[in-house]
CSV table of C-alpha atoms in Angstrom, one decimal:
chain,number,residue,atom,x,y,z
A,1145,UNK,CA,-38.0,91.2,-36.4
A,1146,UNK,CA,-39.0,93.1,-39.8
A,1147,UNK,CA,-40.3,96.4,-41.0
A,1148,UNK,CA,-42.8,97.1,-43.5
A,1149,UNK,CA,-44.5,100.1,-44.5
A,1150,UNK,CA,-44.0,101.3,-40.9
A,1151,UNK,CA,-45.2,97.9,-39.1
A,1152,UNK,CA,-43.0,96.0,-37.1
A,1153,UNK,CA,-43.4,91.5,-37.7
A,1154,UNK,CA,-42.1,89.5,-35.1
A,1155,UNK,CA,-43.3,86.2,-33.7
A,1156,UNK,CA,-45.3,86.3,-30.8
A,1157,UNK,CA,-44.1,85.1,-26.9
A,1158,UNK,CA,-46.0,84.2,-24.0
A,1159,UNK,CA,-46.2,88.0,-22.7
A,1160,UNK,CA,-48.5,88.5,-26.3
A,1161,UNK,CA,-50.7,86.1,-25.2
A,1162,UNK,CA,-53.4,88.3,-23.1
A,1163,UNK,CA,-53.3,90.9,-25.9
A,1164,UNK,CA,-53.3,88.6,-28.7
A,1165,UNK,CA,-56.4,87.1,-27.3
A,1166,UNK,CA,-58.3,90.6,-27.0
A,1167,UNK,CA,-57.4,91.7,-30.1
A,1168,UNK,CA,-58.8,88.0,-32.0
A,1169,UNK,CA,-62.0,88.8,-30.0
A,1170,UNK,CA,-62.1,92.5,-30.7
A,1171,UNK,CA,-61.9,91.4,-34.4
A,1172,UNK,CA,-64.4,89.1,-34.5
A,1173,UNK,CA,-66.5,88.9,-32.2
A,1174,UNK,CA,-68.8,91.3,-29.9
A,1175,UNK,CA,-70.4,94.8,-30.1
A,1176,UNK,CA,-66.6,96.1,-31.0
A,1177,UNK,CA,-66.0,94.2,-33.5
A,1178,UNK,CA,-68.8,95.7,-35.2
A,1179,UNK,CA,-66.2,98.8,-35.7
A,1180,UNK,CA,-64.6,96.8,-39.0
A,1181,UNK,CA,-66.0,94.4,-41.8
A,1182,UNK,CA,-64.5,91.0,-40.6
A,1183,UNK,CA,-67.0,90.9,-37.6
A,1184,UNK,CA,-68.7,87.5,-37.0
A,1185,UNK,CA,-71.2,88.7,-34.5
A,1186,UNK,CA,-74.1,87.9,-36.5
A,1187,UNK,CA,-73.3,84.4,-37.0
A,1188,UNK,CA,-71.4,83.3,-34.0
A,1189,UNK,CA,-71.0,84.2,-30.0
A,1190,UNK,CA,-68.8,83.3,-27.5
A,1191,UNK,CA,-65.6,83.4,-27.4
A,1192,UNK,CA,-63.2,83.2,-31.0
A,1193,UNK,CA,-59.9,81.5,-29.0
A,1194,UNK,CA,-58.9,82.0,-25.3
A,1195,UNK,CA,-55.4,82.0,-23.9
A,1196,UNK,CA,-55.1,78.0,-23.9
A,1197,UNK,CA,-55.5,78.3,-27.5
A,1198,UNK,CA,-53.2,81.7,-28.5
A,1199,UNK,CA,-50.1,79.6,-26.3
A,1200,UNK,CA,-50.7,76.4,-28.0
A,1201,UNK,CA,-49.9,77.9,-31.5
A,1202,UNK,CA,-47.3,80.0,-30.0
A,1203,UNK,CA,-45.4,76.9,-28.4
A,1204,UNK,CA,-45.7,74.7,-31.4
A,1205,UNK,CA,-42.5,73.8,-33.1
A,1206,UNK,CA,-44.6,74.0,-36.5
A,1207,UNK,CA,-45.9,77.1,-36.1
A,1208,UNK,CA,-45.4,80.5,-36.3
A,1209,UNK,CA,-48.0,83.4,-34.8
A,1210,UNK,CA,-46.7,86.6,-36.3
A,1211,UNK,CA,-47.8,89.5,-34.1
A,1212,UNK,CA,-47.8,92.7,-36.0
A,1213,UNK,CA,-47.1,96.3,-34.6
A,1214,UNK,CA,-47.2,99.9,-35.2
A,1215,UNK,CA,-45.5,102.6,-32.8
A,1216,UNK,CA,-45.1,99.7,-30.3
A,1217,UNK,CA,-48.4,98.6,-30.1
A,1218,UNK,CA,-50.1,95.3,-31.2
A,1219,UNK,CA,-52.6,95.9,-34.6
A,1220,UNK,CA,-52.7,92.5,-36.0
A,1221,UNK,CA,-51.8,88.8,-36.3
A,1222,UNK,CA,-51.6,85.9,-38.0
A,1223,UNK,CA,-50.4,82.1,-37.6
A,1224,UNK,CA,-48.4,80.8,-39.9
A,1225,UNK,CA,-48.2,76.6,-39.3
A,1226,UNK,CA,-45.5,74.6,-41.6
A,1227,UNK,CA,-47.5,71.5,-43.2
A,1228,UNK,CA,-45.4,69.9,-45.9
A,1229,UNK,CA,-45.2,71.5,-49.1
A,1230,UNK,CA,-47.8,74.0,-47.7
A,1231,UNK,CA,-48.4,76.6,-44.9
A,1232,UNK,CA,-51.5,77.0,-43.0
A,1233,UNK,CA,-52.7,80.5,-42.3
A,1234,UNK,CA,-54.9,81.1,-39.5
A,1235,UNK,CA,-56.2,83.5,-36.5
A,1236,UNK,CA,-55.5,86.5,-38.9
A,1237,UNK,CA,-56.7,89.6,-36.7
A,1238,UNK,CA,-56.1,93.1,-37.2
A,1239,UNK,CA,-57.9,95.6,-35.1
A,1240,UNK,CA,-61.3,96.6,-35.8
A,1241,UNK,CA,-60.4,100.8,-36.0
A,1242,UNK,CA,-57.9,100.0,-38.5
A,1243,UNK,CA,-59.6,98.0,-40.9
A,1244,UNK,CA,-60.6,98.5,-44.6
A,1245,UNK,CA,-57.3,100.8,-45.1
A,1246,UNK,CA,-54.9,98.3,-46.6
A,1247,UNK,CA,-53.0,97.1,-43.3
A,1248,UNK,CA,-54.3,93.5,-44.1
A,1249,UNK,CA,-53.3,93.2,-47.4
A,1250,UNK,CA,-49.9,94.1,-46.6
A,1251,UNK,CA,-49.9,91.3,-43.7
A,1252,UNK,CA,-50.8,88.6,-46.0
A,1253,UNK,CA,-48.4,89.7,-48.2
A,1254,UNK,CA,-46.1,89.5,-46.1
A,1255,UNK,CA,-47.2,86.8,-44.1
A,1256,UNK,CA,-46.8,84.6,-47.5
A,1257,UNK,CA,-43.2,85.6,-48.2
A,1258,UNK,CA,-42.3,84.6,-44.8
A,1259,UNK,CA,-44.0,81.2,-45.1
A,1260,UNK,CA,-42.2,80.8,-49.1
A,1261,UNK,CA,-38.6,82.1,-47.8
A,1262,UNK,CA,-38.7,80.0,-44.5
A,1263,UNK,CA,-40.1,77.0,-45.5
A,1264,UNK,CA,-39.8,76.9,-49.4
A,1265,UNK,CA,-43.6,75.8,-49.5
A,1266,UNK,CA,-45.1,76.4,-52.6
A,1267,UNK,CA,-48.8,77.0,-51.0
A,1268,UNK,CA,-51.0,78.7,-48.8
A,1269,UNK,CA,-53.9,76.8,-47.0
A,1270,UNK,CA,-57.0,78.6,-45.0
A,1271,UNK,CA,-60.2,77.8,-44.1
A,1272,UNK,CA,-62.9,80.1,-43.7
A,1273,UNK,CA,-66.3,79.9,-43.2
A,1274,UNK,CA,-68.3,79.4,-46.2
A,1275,UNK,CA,-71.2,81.6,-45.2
A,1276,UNK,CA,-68.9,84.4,-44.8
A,1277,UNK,CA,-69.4,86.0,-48.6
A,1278,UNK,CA,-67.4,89.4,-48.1
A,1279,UNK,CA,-64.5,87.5,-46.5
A,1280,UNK,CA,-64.2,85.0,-49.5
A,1281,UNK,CA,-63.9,87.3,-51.8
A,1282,UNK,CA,-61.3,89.3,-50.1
A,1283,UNK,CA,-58.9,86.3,-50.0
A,1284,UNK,CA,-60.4,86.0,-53.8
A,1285,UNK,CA,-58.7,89.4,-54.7
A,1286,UNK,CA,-55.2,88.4,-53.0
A,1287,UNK,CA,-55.5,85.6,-55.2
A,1288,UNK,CA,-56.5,82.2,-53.3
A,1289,UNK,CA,-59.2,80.3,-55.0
A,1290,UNK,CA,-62.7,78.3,-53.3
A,1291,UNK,CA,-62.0,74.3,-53.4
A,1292,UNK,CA,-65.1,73.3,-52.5
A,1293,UNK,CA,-63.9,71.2,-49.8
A,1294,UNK,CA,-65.6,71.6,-46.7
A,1295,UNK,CA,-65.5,70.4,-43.5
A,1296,UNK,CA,-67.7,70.7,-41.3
A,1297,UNK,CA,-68.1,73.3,-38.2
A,1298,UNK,CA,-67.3,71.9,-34.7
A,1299,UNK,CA,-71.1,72.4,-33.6
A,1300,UNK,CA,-71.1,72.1,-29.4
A,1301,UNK,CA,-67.6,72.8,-29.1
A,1302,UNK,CA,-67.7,76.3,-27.3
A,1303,UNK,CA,-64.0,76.8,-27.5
A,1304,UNK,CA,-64.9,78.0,-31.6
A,1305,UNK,CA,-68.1,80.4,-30.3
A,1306,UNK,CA,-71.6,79.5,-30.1
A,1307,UNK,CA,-73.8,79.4,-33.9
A,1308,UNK,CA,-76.5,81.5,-34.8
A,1309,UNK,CA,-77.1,79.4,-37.4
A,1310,UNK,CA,-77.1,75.9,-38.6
A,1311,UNK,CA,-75.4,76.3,-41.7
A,1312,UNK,CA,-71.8,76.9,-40.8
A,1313,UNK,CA,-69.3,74.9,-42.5
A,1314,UNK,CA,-65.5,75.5,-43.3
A,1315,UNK,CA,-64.4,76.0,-46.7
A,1316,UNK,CA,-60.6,75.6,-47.8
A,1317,UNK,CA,-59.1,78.2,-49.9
A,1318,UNK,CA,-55.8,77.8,-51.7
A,1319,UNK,CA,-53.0,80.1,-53.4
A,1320,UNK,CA,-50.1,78.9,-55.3
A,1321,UNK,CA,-46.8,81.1,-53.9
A,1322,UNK,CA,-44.5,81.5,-56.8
């Protein structure tokens, strides 16, 4: 476990699971996510991940999901997945009420010195989706960079949510850790 700036980083265990799981939704999707800026309500419903998904990650040998806390409750996460010279960050939550006040810029931060320090990767991987202009350029300002390369969204899979749209497509962002 680690401290920063009064938030407590520790990797998730199966007792997480039911709370990691509202908090994703909470963040994303819903009338409540509507509370903070990283809402996809307008472009996808249904569910963001379930509990299948949230133990999957946290059982994988590869990967890390990072739950993040303040006063012994849970505010945020993030995955963290070991890919060669890279790491994968994904399912990157923090609670609607608390958004827009600096907490997730001090998780990324810190979610990127974790990756460098514990697996000497020299590069951070995401994909978001490409529609999702505010969100881009967030990641912009911590300094990852658009590729271009998309792939596309798993359209009819209702484990990823259900499209309001026909334009959704993943794009991969990058950032050098050095």
């Amino acid at each position: 476990m680690e401290t920063t700036a009064g938030l407590t980083f520790r990797d998730a265990t199966d007792a997480d699971v039911d709370a990691l799981v509202a908090l994703v939704e909470s963040a994303y999707r819903g009338d409540d996510s509507r509370a903070g800026w990283t809402t996809e309500a307008d472009i996808l419903e249904g569910q963001r991940t379930d509990p299948e998904g949230v133990l999957a990650v946290i059982k994988s040998p590869d990967s890390r999901l990072l739950t993040v806390e303040r006063d012994s409750q849970v505010v945020a996460c993030c995955q963290l997945e070991h890919r060669g010279t890279y790491a994968y960050f994904g399912m990157f939550a923090v609670s609607p009420t608390l958004q827009g006040g600096g907490l997730g810029k001090v998780i990324i931060g810190e979610a990127e010195r974790i990756a460098r320090e514990t697996w000497g990767v020299t590069e951070m991987h995401m994909t978001v989706i490409s529609v999702r202009d505010d969100l881009v350029a967030w990641y912009e300002r911590r300094g990852y960079r658009r590729t271009g390369e998309m792939t596309p969204f798993p359209y009819g899979d209702e484990r990823f949510g259900v499209p309001q749209r026909d334009d959704l497509q993943f794009e991969l962002l990058v950032k050098p850790l050095v």
